Coordinates of C-alpha atoms in Angstrom, one line a residue:
Chain A
X14 CA 40.6 -32.8 53.1
X15 CA 44.2 -34.3 53.5
X16 CA 45.6 -36.2 56.0
X17 CA 47.7 -34.6 58.4
X18 CA 51.1 -35.6 58.1
X19 CA 53.1 -35.0 61.0
X20 CA 56.9 -34.3 60.3
X21 CA 59.6 -34.0 63.1
X22 CA 62.4 -31.9 63.1
X23 CA 64.8 -34.3 64.9
X24 CA 64.0 -37.3 66.2
X25 CA 64.5 -38.8 70.0
X26 CA 68.1 -39.4 69.8
X27 CA 69.0 -36.3 68.1
X28 CA 67.1 -33.8 70.1
X29 CA 68.7 -35.3 73.2
X30 CA 72.0 -34.8 72.1
X31 CA 71.0 -31.6 71.1
X32 CA 69.6 -31.0 74.3
X33 CA 71.8 -32.4 76.7
X34 CA 75.5 -31.9 75.0
X35 CA 77.5 -28.8 75.1
X36 CA 75.7 -26.8 77.9
X37 CA 79.0 -27.3 79.5
X38 CA 82.4 -25.4 79.4
X39 CA 85.6 -25.4 80.2
X40 CA 86.7 -23.1 82.6
X41 CA 89.7 -20.6 82.3
X42 CA 89.8 -18.0 84.8
X43 CA 89.4 -20.6 87.6
X44 CA 90.9 -24.5 87.5
X45 CA 88.0 -26.7 86.7
X46 CA 88.5 -28.7 89.8
X47 CA 88.1 -25.6 92.1
X48 CA 84.4 -25.0 89.8
X49 CA 84.0 -28.6 90.5
X50 CA 85.1 -29.6 93.9
X51 CA 83.5 -32.7 95.1
X52 CA 83.6 -35.3 92.0
X53 CA 87.0 -36.5 92.4
X54 CA 87.3 -36.6 96.3
X55 CA 85.7 -39.9 96.4
X56 CA 88.2 -41.9 94.3
X57 CA 85.7 -42.1 92.0
X58 CA 87.2 -42.4 88.0
X59 CA 85.5 -40.6 85.1
X60 CA 87.0 -40.6 81.7
X61 CA 84.3 -40.2 79.4
X62 CA 82.0 -37.8 80.5
X63 CA 80.3 -38.2 77.6
X64 CA 79.1 -41.6 77.8
X65 CA 76.6 -41.3 80.3
X66 CA 73.1 -40.9 78.5
X67 CA 69.7 -40.9 80.0
X68 CA 68.1 -44.3 78.4
X69 CA 64.6 -42.1 78.1
X70 CA 66.5 -39.3 76.5
X71 CA 64.0 -37.1 78.1
X72 CA 64.6 -33.3 77.0
X73 CA 63.5 -30.2 79.0
X74 CA 60.7 -29.5 76.5
X75 CA 59.1 -32.9 76.8
X76 CA 59.8 -32.8 80.4
X77 CA 57.9 -29.5 80.5
X78 CA 55.1 -30.9 78.7
X79 CA 54.0 -34.1 80.5
X80 CA 54.6 -32.9 83.5
X81 CA 52.0 -30.7 83.3
X82 CA 50.3 -32.9 81.8
X83 CA 50.4 -35.2 85.0
X84 CA 49.7 -32.3 87.1
X85 CA 46.4 -31.4 85.1
X86 CA 45.4 -35.1 85.6
X87 CA 46.3 -35.5 89.7
X88 CA 44.8 -31.8 90.5
X89 CA 41.3 -32.8 88.8
X90 CA 41.1 -36.0 91.2
X91 CA 42.7 -34.4 94.8
X92 CA 40.4 -31.4 93.9
X93 CA 37.5 -34.2 93.0
X94 CA 38.1 -35.8 95.9
X95 CA 37.8 -33.3 98.1
X96 CA 34.7 -31.4 96.4
X97 CA 33.0 -34.9 97.2
X98 CA 34.2 -35.6 101.1
X99 CA 36.1 -37.9 99.3
X100 CA 37.7 -38.6 103.1
X101 CA 34.4 -40.5 103.6
X102 CA 33.8 -42.7 101.1
X103 CA 37.8 -44.9 102.9
X104 CA 37.1 -48.3 104.2
X105 CA 38.3 -47.4 107.9
X106 CA 39.2 -44.3 110.0
X107 CA 42.0 -46.7 111.1
X108 CA 43.6 -46.4 107.3
X109 CA 43.9 -42.7 107.7
X110 CA 46.7 -43.6 110.1
X111 CA 48.5 -44.3 107.3
X112 CA 48.6 -41.3 106.0
X113 CA 49.8 -39.7 109.1
X114 CA 52.7 -41.7 108.6
X115 CA 53.1 -40.7 104.8
X116 CA 52.8 -37.2 105.9
X117 CA 55.4 -37.2 108.8
X118 CA 57.9 -39.1 107.7
X119 CA 57.9 -39.7 104.0
X120 CA 57.1 -36.3 102.3
X121 CA 60.1 -34.5 104.3
X122 CA 62.2 -37.4 102.2
X123 CA 60.5 -35.8 99.2
X124 CA 62.1 -32.3 99.6
X125 CA 65.5 -34.0 101.3
X126 CA 65.4 -35.9 97.9
X127 CA 65.2 -32.3 96.5
X128 CA 67.8 -30.5 97.8
X129 CA 70.3 -33.5 97.2
X130 CA 69.7 -33.7 93.9
X131 CA 70.1 -30.2 93.1
X132 CA 73.3 -29.9 94.8
X133 CA 74.7 -33.1 92.8
X134 CA 72.8 -31.5 89.6
X135 CA 75.4 -28.5 90.3
X136 CA 78.8 -30.5 90.6
X137 CA 78.4 -33.0 88.2
X138 CA 81.3 -32.0 85.6
X139 CA 79.0 -34.2 83.3
X140 CA 76.5 -32.5 81.7
X141 CA 74.1 -35.6 80.6
X142 CA 74.3 -36.0 84.1
X143 CA 73.8 -32.7 85.5
X144 CA 70.4 -32.4 83.1
X145 CA 68.9 -36.0 84.5
X146 CA 70.1 -34.9 87.9
X147 CA 67.9 -31.1 87.6
X148 CA 65.2 -32.7 86.4
X149 CA 64.9 -35.5 89.2
X150 CA 65.6 -32.3 91.9
X151 CA 62.3 -30.6 89.7
X152 CA 60.3 -33.7 90.7
X153 CA 61.0 -34.8 93.7
X154 CA 59.7 -30.7 95.2
X155 CA 56.8 -31.2 93.0
X156 CA 56.3 -34.8 95.2
X157 CA 56.6 -32.9 98.2
X158 CA 54.3 -30.1 97.0
X159 CA 51.3 -32.8 95.7
X160 CA 51.5 -35.0 98.5
X161 CA 51.3 -32.0 101.0
X162 CA 48.3 -31.0 99.1
X163 CA 46.9 -34.1 98.7
X164 CA 47.1 -34.8 102.4
X165 CA 46.4 -31.3 103.6
X166 CA 43.0 -32.1 103.0
X167 CA 42.0 -35.1 105.7
X168 CA 44.7 -32.4 108.1
X169 CA 41.0 -31.0 108.2
X170 CA 39.4 -33.8 109.7
X171 CA 41.9 -35.9 111.6
X172 CA 44.2 -35.4 114.4
X173 CA 48.0 -35.9 113.8
X174 CA 48.7 -33.9 110.5
X175 CA 48.9 -30.5 112.0
X176 CA 52.4 -30.7 112.7
X177 CA 54.6 -32.8 110.4
X178 CA 57.0 -30.5 109.7
X179 CA 58.1 -29.5 113.1
X180 CA 57.6 -33.4 114.7
X181 CA 59.7 -34.4 111.2
X182 CA 63.1 -32.8 113.6
X183 CA 62.1 -34.3 117.0
X184 CA 59.6 -36.8 117.1
X185 CA 61.7 -40.0 117.9
X186 CA 60.9 -42.5 115.2
X187 CA 60.4 -39.9 112.8
X188 CA 64.3 -39.6 113.2
X189 CA 64.6 -43.2 111.1
X190 CA 64.1 -41.3 107.8
X191 CA 65.5 -38.4 108.6
X192 CA 68.8 -39.7 109.0
X193 CA 68.7 -41.8 105.8
X194 CA 68.6 -38.9 104.2
X195 CA 71.0 -36.6 106.2
X196 CA 73.8 -39.3 106.1
X197 CA 73.2 -40.2 101.6
X198 CA 73.4 -35.8 101.1
X199 CA 76.1 -35.6 103.4
X200 CA 78.1 -38.0 101.0
X201 CA 79.7 -37.2 97.9
X202 CA 78.0 -37.3 95.0
X203 CA 78.5 -40.6 93.9
X204 CA 77.4 -42.2 97.3
X205 CA 74.5 -40.2 96.9
X206 CA 73.5 -41.2 93.5
X207 CA 74.1 -44.9 94.7
X208 CA 72.4 -44.3 97.7
X209 CA 69.4 -42.4 96.7
X210 CA 69.2 -43.3 92.6
X211 CA 70.5 -46.9 92.5
X212 CA 70.3 -48.4 95.9
X213 CA 66.8 -46.6 97.1
X214 CA 64.9 -45.8 93.6
X215 CA 65.7 -48.5 91.6
X216 CA 66.1 -51.6 94.1
X217 CA 63.7 -50.0 96.7
X218 CA 60.8 -47.7 96.0
X219 CA 58.7 -50.1 93.8
X220 CA 57.6 -51.4 97.7
X221 CA 56.3 -48.3 99.2
X222 CA 55.0 -46.4 96.3
X223 CA 53.1 -49.9 94.4
X224 CA 51.4 -52.1 96.1
X225 CA 50.7 -49.8 99.1
X226 CA 49.3 -47.5 96.5
X227 CA 47.5 -50.3 95.4
X228 CA 45.7 -51.1 98.6
X229 CA 45.5 -47.4 98.8
X230 CA 42.9 -47.5 95.7
X231 CA 41.1 -50.9 97.5
X232 CA 40.3 -48.8 100.2
X233 CA 38.0 -45.6 98.2
X234 CA 41.4 -43.4 98.7
X235 CA 41.5 -42.0 95.2
X236 CA 43.3 -39.0 96.3
X237 CA 46.6 -40.9 97.8
X238 CA 46.7 -43.4 95.0
X239 CA 46.3 -40.5 92.3
X240 CA 49.5 -38.2 94.2
X241 CA 51.6 -41.8 94.9
X242 CA 51.1 -43.4 91.3
X243 CA 52.2 -39.4 89.7
X244 CA 55.2 -39.8 92.3
X245 CA 56.3 -43.1 91.1
X246 CA 55.4 -42.0 87.0
X247 CA 58.3 -39.6 88.0
X248 CA 59.9 -42.9 90.3
X249 CA 60.3 -45.1 86.7
X250 CA 62.7 -42.4 85.2
X251 CA 64.7 -42.0 88.3
X252 CA 65.2 -45.8 88.3
X253 CA 66.4 -45.3 84.2
X254 CA 68.4 -43.2 86.3
X255 CA 69.7 -45.3 89.3
X256 CA 70.6 -48.0 86.8
X257 CA 72.1 -45.7 84.1
X258 CA 74.1 -44.1 86.9
X259 CA 75.5 -47.9 87.8
X260 CA 76.3 -48.6 84.6
X261 CA 77.6 -45.6 84.0
X262 CA 80.4 -45.8 86.9
X263 CA 81.4 -49.4 86.7
X264 CA 81.9 -49.1 82.9
X265 CA 84.1 -46.2 83.4
X266 CA 87.2 -47.4 85.7
X267 CA 87.6 -51.1 87.2
X268 CA 88.7 -49.0 89.9
X269 CA 85.4 -47.8 90.9
X270 CA 83.6 -51.7 91.4
X271 CA 85.1 -51.5 95.0
X272 CA 83.9 -48.5 95.6
X273 CA 80.6 -48.9 94.1
X274 CA 79.9 -52.0 96.0
X275 CA 81.1 -50.8 99.3
X276 CA 77.9 -48.3 98.8
X277 CA 75.5 -50.9 97.5
X278 CA 76.4 -53.0 100.5
X279 CA 76.0 -49.8 103.3
X280 CA 72.8 -48.3 101.0
X281 CA 71.0 -51.1 100.8
X282 CA 70.6 -52.3 104.1
X283 CA 69.7 -49.1 105.4
X284 CA 67.0 -48.3 103.0
X285 CA 65.7 -52.1 103.9
X286 CA 65.6 -50.4 107.7
X287 CA 64.0 -47.8 106.8
X288 CA 61.1 -49.2 104.9
X289 CA 60.7 -51.7 108.1
X290 CA 58.1 -48.7 108.6
X291 CA 56.1 -49.3 104.9
X292 CA 56.0 -53.4 106.0
X293 CA 53.8 -52.4 109.0
X294 CA 51.7 -49.4 106.8
X295 CA 51.3 -52.7 104.5
X296 CA 50.6 -55.3 106.6
X297 CA 48.5 -53.6 109.5
X298 CA 47.2 -50.5 108.0
X299 CA 45.7 -51.2 105.4
X300 CA 41.9 -52.3 105.8
X301 CA 41.3 -54.1 102.7
X302 CA 44.8 -55.6 101.7
X303 CA 46.2 -55.7 98.5
X304 CA 49.2 -57.9 99.4
X305 CA 51.4 -59.0 102.5
X306 CA 54.4 -57.1 102.6
X307 CA 56.3 -60.5 102.2
X308 CA 54.4 -61.3 99.1
X309 CA 55.6 -57.6 97.9
X310 CA 58.8 -58.4 99.2
X311 CA 59.3 -61.7 97.2
X312 CA 57.9 -59.7 93.8
X313 CA 59.9 -56.7 93.9
X314 CA 62.7 -57.3 95.9
X315 CA 63.4 -60.7 95.4
X316 CA 62.6 -61.6 91.6
X317 CA 63.3 -58.0 90.6
X318 CA 66.3 -57.4 92.8
X319 CA 68.1 -61.1 92.0
X320 CA 67.3 -60.0 88.1
X321 CA 69.2 -56.4 88.5
X322 CA 71.9 -58.7 90.6
X323 CA 71.9 -61.4 88.0
X324 CA 72.6 -58.5 85.6
X325 CA 75.1 -56.3 87.5
X326 CA 77.0 -59.7 87.7
X327 CA 79.7 -59.4 84.4
X328 CA 80.9 -56.2 86.2
X329 CA 81.7 -57.9 89.2
X330 CA 79.2 -56.7 91.4
X331 CA 77.1 -59.3 94.0
X332 CA 74.2 -59.2 95.7
X333 CA 74.2 -56.1 98.8
X334 CA 75.6 -57.9 102.3
X335 CA 72.6 -58.6 104.5
X336 CA 70.4 -60.0 101.2
X337 CA 69.9 -63.1 102.7
X338 CA 69.5 -61.5 106.4
X339 CA 66.9 -59.3 104.6
X340 CA 65.1 -62.0 102.7
X341 CA 64.8 -63.7 106.0
X342 CA 63.2 -60.5 107.6
X343 CA 60.6 -60.8 105.2
X344 CA 58.7 -62.9 107.8
X345 CA 58.9 -60.7 110.8
X346 CA 59.6 -56.7 110.1
X347 CA 55.8 -55.5 110.1
X348 CA 55.2 -57.4 113.4
X349 CA 58.1 -56.5 115.2
X350 CA 57.6 -52.6 114.5
X351 CA 53.6 -53.0 114.8
X352 CA 54.0 -54.2 118.2
X353 CA 56.7 -51.6 118.7
X354 CA 54.4 -48.6 118.0
X355 CA 52.0 -49.8 119.9
X356 CA 53.8 -50.3 122.8
X357 CA 55.5 -46.6 122.4
X358 CA 51.7 -45.1 121.2
X359 CA 51.7 -43.0 123.9
X360 CA 54.4 -40.5 122.0
X361 CA 53.8 -41.0 118.6
X362 CA 50.8 -38.8 117.1
X363 CA 49.3 -41.9 115.2
X364 CA 47.0 -44.5 116.1
X365 CA 47.6 -47.8 116.7
X366 CA 45.2 -51.1 117.2
X367 CA 45.2 -54.7 117.9
X368 CA 43.8 -56.4 114.6
X369 CA 40.5 -58.1 114.7
X370 CA 40.2 -61.4 114.3
X371 CA 39.4 -61.6 110.7
X372 CA 42.5 -58.9 110.2
X373 CA 45.2 -61.7 112.5
X374 CA 43.7 -64.7 110.1
X375 CA 44.8 -63.1 106.9
X376 CA 47.9 -62.5 108.9
X377 CA 48.1 -66.2 109.5
X378 CA 47.3 -67.3 106.2
X379 CA 50.4 -65.1 104.8
X380 CA 52.9 -65.8 107.4
X381 CA 52.1 -69.9 108.2
X382 CA 56.1 -69.9 109.4
X383 CA 55.6 -66.8 111.9
X384 CA 52.4 -65.0 112.6
X385 CA 50.9 -67.8 114.7
X386 CA 53.8 -69.1 116.7
X387 CA 55.8 -65.5 117.3
X388 CA 53.0 -62.7 117.2
X389 CA 49.7 -63.8 117.3
X390 CA 49.5 -64.8 121.0
X391 CA 51.4 -61.3 121.9
X392 CA 48.2 -59.3 119.9
X393 CA 45.8 -61.4 121.5
X394 CA 47.1 -60.4 124.8
X395 CA 47.7 -56.8 124.4
X396 CA 43.9 -57.6 123.2
X397 CA 42.4 -58.8 126.2
X398 CA 44.5 -57.0 128.4
X399 CA 42.9 -53.5 126.7
X400 CA 39.2 -55.0 126.7
X401 CA 39.9 -55.4 130.6
X402 CA 40.8 -51.7 130.8
X403 CA 44.3 -51.7 131.2
X404 CA 45.5 -51.2 127.6
X405 CA 49.3 -50.9 127.7
X406 CA 52.1 -48.2 126.9
X407 CA 55.0 -48.4 127.4
X408 CA 56.6 -45.5 129.3
X409 CA 60.3 -45.9 128.9
X410 CA 62.3 -45.3 126.3
X411 CA 63.9 -47.3 124.0
X412 CA 67.2 -47.8 123.1
X413 CA 67.8 -47.1 119.6
X414 CA 70.6 -48.1 117.1
X415 CA 73.8 -45.7 116.3
X416 CA 73.3 -45.9 112.7
X417 CA 69.3 -46.3 111.3
X418 CA 68.3 -45.0 114.9
X419 CA 65.3 -47.7 114.7
X420 CA 65.0 -49.1 118.4
X421 CA 66.3 -52.5 119.1
X422 CA 63.4 -54.6 117.9
X423 CA 64.6 -56.6 115.0
X424 CA 66.0 -60.4 116.0
X425 CA 68.7 -62.6 115.6
X426 CA 69.4 -64.7 112.2
X427 CA 67.5 -67.8 113.0
X428 CA 66.3 -67.2 116.1
X429 CA 63.3 -65.0 116.5
X430 CA 62.8 -65.1 119.8
X431 CA 65.7 -63.5 120.6
X432 CA 66.9 -59.7 120.5
X433 CA 69.6 -59.3 117.9
X434 CA 72.2 -56.5 119.5
X435 CA 75.5 -55.5 118.8
X436 CA 78.0 -52.5 120.0
X437 CA 81.5 -51.2 119.0
X438 CA 83.7 -49.2 121.4
X439 CA 84.9 -46.2 119.8
X440 CA 87.0 -43.4 121.3
X441 CA 86.4 -44.7 125.1
X442 CA 82.1 -44.7 123.8
X443 CA 80.5 -47.6 123.3
X444 CA 77.7 -47.2 120.4
X445 CA 75.0 -49.8 119.9
X446 CA 73.8 -51.8 117.0
X447 CA 70.1 -53.7 115.7
X448 CA 72.4 -55.2 113.5
X449 CA 75.4 -56.5 111.7
X450 CA 75.3 -54.2 109.0
X451 CA 74.6 -51.7 111.4
X452 CA 77.4 -52.1 113.2
X453 CA 79.7 -52.4 110.2
X454 CA 78.8 -49.3 108.5
X455 CA 79.4 -47.7 111.9
X456 CA 82.9 -49.2 112.0
X457 CA 83.6 -48.2 108.5
X458 CA 82.7 -44.4 109.4
X459 CA 82.6 -44.2 113.0
X460 CA 83.5 -40.1 112.9
X461 CA 80.2 -39.5 110.9
X462 CA 77.8 -41.6 112.9
X463 CA 79.1 -40.3 116.5
X464 CA 77.5 -37.5 115.5
X465 CA 74.0 -38.9 115.5
X466 CA 71.4 -36.9 116.9
X467 CA 69.1 -40.0 118.7
X468 CA 66.1 -38.9 120.3
X469 CA 66.3 -41.4 123.2
X470 CA 69.9 -40.2 124.2
X471 CA 68.4 -36.2 123.7
X472 CA 65.5 -36.7 125.9
X473 CA 67.4 -38.1 128.4
X474 CA 70.3 -34.9 128.0
X475 CA 67.3 -33.2 128.8
X476 CA 67.3 -31.7 125.4
X477 CA 63.7 -32.4 124.4
X478 CA 62.0 -30.2 127.2
X479 CA 60.8 -26.1 126.0
X480 CA 62.8 -23.4 127.4
X481 CA 61.6 -22.8 130.7
X482 CA 61.0 -25.9 132.0
X483 CA 62.1 -27.4 135.5
X484 CA 62.4 -31.1 135.9
X485 CA 62.6 -30.1 139.5
X486 CA 59.5 -29.1 139.6
X487 CA 57.2 -31.4 142.0
X488 CA 54.7 -34.0 140.4
X489 CA 57.5 -33.7 136.7
X490 CA 56.2 -35.9 134.3
X491 CA 59.2 -36.0 131.7
X492 CA 57.2 -37.4 129.2
X493 CA 54.7 -35.0 129.3
X494 CA 56.9 -32.8 129.1
X495 CA 58.4 -34.2 126.0
X496 CA 54.7 -34.5 124.2
X497 CA 54.5 -30.6 124.9
X498 CA 58.0 -30.1 123.0
X499 CA 56.7 -32.0 120.0
X500 CA 53.3 -30.1 120.1
X501 CA 51.2 -33.1 120.2
X502 CA 48.0 -32.6 121.3
X503 CA 47.9 -35.0 123.7
X504 CA 44.8 -37.3 123.6
X505 CA 43.5 -36.4 120.5
X506 CA 46.8 -36.9 118.2
X507 CA 48.1 -40.4 120.2
X508 CA 46.8 -43.5 122.4
X509 CA 44.6 -46.1 121.2
X510 CA 42.6 -45.9 117.7
X511 CA 39.5 -47.1 119.7
X512 CA 37.7 -44.5 121.7
X513 CA 40.0 -42.1 119.5
X514 CA 38.6 -38.6 118.3
X515 CA 39.4 -39.9 115.0
X516 CA 37.0 -43.1 115.2
X517 CA 34.1 -41.3 116.7
X518 CA 34.2 -38.3 114.0
X519 CA 34.5 -40.8 111.4
X520 CA 31.7 -42.7 112.7
X521 CA 29.7 -40.1 113.3
X522 CA 30.1 -38.5 110.0
X523 CA 29.5 -41.5 108.0
X524 CA 26.2 -41.7 109.8
X525 CA 24.8 -37.8 108.9
X526 CA 26.4 -39.3 105.5
X527 CA 23.9 -42.0 105.2
X528 CA 21.2 -40.1 106.5
X529 CA 22.1 -37.2 104.0
X530 CA 22.3 -34.7 106.6
X531 CA 24.6 -31.6 106.0
X532 CA 27.9 -31.6 107.9
Chain B
X17 CA 65.5 -65.5 82.6
X18 CA 64.7 -63.1 84.8
X19 CA 61.6 -61.0 83.8
X20 CA 61.2 -57.3 83.2
X21 CA 57.7 -55.6 83.9
X22 CA 56.2 -52.1 83.6
X23 CA 53.1 -51.2 84.9
X24 CA 50.5 -48.1 84.2
X25 CA 47.8 -46.9 86.0
X26 CA 44.2 -48.3 84.5
X27 CA 42.7 -45.9 83.1
X28 CA 41.4 -45.1 79.3
X29 CA 44.9 -43.8 78.0
X30 CA 47.0 -46.8 78.6
X31 CA 44.4 -49.3 77.7
X32 CA 45.9 -48.9 74.1
X33 CA 49.4 -49.3 75.3
X34 CA 48.2 -52.5 77.4
X35 CA 46.9 -53.7 74.2
X36 CA 49.9 -53.0 72.2
X37 CA 52.1 -54.6 74.5
X38 CA 50.0 -57.8 74.5
X39 CA 49.3 -58.3 70.6
X40 CA 53.4 -58.1 70.1
X41 CA 54.6 -59.4 73.5
X42 CA 52.6 -62.9 72.9
X43 CA 54.6 -64.5 76.4
X44 CA 54.0 -61.5 78.4
X45 CA 51.6 -61.6 81.4
X46 CA 49.3 -59.5 82.2
X47 CA 47.6 -58.6 85.7
X48 CA 45.3 -56.1 87.3
X49 CA 45.6 -55.2 90.5
X50 CA 43.7 -52.4 92.4
X51 CA 43.8 -48.4 90.1
X52 CA 47.3 -50.4 88.0
X53 CA 48.0 -52.9 85.0
X54 CA 51.2 -54.7 85.6
X55 CA 53.0 -56.3 82.7
X56 CA 55.4 -59.2 83.3
X57 CA 57.5 -60.8 80.1
X58 CA 60.5 -63.2 80.4
X59 CA 63.6 -61.2 79.9
X60 CA 62.1 -58.7 76.9
X61 CA 59.1 -56.4 76.1
X62 CA 58.7 -54.2 73.4
X63 CA 56.6 -51.2 73.5
X64 CA 55.5 -50.4 69.3
X65 CA 54.2 -46.8 68.7
X66 CA 52.2 -48.2 65.3
X67 CA 50.7 -51.0 67.3
X68 CA 48.9 -48.0 69.6
X69 CA 48.4 -45.7 66.9
X70 CA 46.7 -49.0 64.8
X71 CA 44.4 -49.2 68.1
X72 CA 43.7 -45.6 68.5
X73 CA 44.1 -45.1 64.5
X74 CA 45.5 -41.7 65.9
X75 CA 49.8 -40.5 65.9
X76 CA 51.0 -41.9 69.2
X77 CA 54.3 -39.9 70.8
X78 CA 56.2 -43.2 72.8
X79 CA 57.4 -40.1 75.0
X80 CA 53.4 -40.0 76.5
X81 CA 53.2 -43.1 78.3
X82 CA 55.4 -41.3 81.2
X83 CA 51.9 -39.3 82.2
X84 CA 50.6 -42.9 83.1
X85 CA 53.7 -45.3 83.7
X86 CA 53.9 -46.3 87.2
X87 CA 56.8 -48.3 87.2
X88 CA 59.4 -50.5 85.0
X89 CA 62.5 -52.7 85.3
X90 CA 65.0 -53.4 83.2
X91 CA 67.3 -51.8 80.9
X92 CA 65.5 -49.4 78.4
X93 CA 66.1 -48.7 74.4
X94 CA 64.0 -46.7 73.7
X95 CA 63.5 -44.2 70.4
X96 CA 60.8 -42.7 68.4
X97 CA 59.3 -46.0 67.3
X98 CA 59.5 -48.3 70.1
X99 CA 60.8 -48.6 73.5
X100 CA 62.7 -51.6 74.6
X101 CA 62.7 -52.8 78.2
X102 CA 65.7 -55.9 78.4
X103 CA 67.2 -58.2 81.2
X104 CA 70.6 -59.0 78.8
X105 CA 72.4 -61.0 81.5

């Protein structure tokens, strides 16, 4: 039998050219600027859209083929996991709380990204950029769906996931991811690309999807690691889109450089603040640990991001403003965030806990300059109080930063014992910020951020109660009324992990599983 | 010189690709973590279709790396025969 010879009709480069060029046309009965109204008003100058090239040269035919293959593999794992009662094989039910944060705060961002890319995919005049944005739009919708499908299995067994869409628009800390994407999709199309494709996808998503997902594998959660890596395999294409869009913008016209630099400064900082949640997931919510947030930051932000900015220096682009502060924060933010959620756990639909002595030992080793000095004593005090039956829950509300919407939990550069606080006056009102960079972002576009829907302000203004609630009634408990508006199951979704239904159920199911009884 | 990197899911389909990278890039460092394999290399890293085909004894379409790819870093230059990641500056 003759050896089969594979013969391609077109090479990769020719195929890419054939499938991404000549798809557009010059309009005749309406001016082009009226049909594409958005790709000029930000001041970005494009002289030759044809210079835009997707380095992966992925075309629609190959896209469907490989995405179809990924889906088959992913659903094979998700189904095997479900049929096998895989949820009983994870290290500890505390781990599930990371998945609650994922479905509450990360999955809805995939949907926002889908909407954002669908929008810019329509608005760019150049066909290459439009094709790349459309594929990314489909990817992001796929991520929203696959994450929802994978996590819905856990929703059958654990609390804290049943109202994730409802919570995304209401619960205080979920305004942090929500405001990030709403800020991005209400920018112009080029700002959106610099925000999401470049600053978020290229500089920051490795920190979310790589070490945390490797941690999920380490904790026995094959379902999550598979959706995570399946999503991240698209991210590597999104990163090439990010780096291509930056190179393209910088090479098209020198006048684009200062505009792009300003966006990089803004979106690096906004993305960095958003990742505070991930820092905490990695250091506190993985019972078996792969690497600390600090190590992940050094690997993916300092080394990889550093290489990127060294490469972009030839265009006159420098490291983002806030880079130094972000690098200093690697010793602190996970601990500061966990403390805040521990405090406000009455109003958060997932569980928190004081780490075990063994876990604190690990944190001491990973954070020799900060953990024992600043954070261990507070956690030990919390543990002492909890064991004495005085588990502390903060019942007042925190002050939020108007820009990133995170409570004022971050400390001053060079002094981790001092909370950082800045303010600005605008049209007779005072606005509050967690850092110089969040203040700078506000001061640059105050008319945008004065419209922020800040959950704490809304609660105090009485806008977060169900219709018909009477705050003047005797015995009125504002916290309970807000939790009712959130549709949280009080006593099941919230409070300490110790004594929770999740903890009891998991222990019971595991015991039954060990005895070989059917549930 | 800054490192470039590429990471794959740790599975049977990735194995020949990782072997080929290690064979063609003598200064590449292969690091195994739970669920994934990350390969770092100073400045530049090339994946060659021909080497993968020699290892498996079957035709290989380089675009199939998308199925098991986790992440990467560096500028990409890809054609039918090779995929190169590099930092030039």
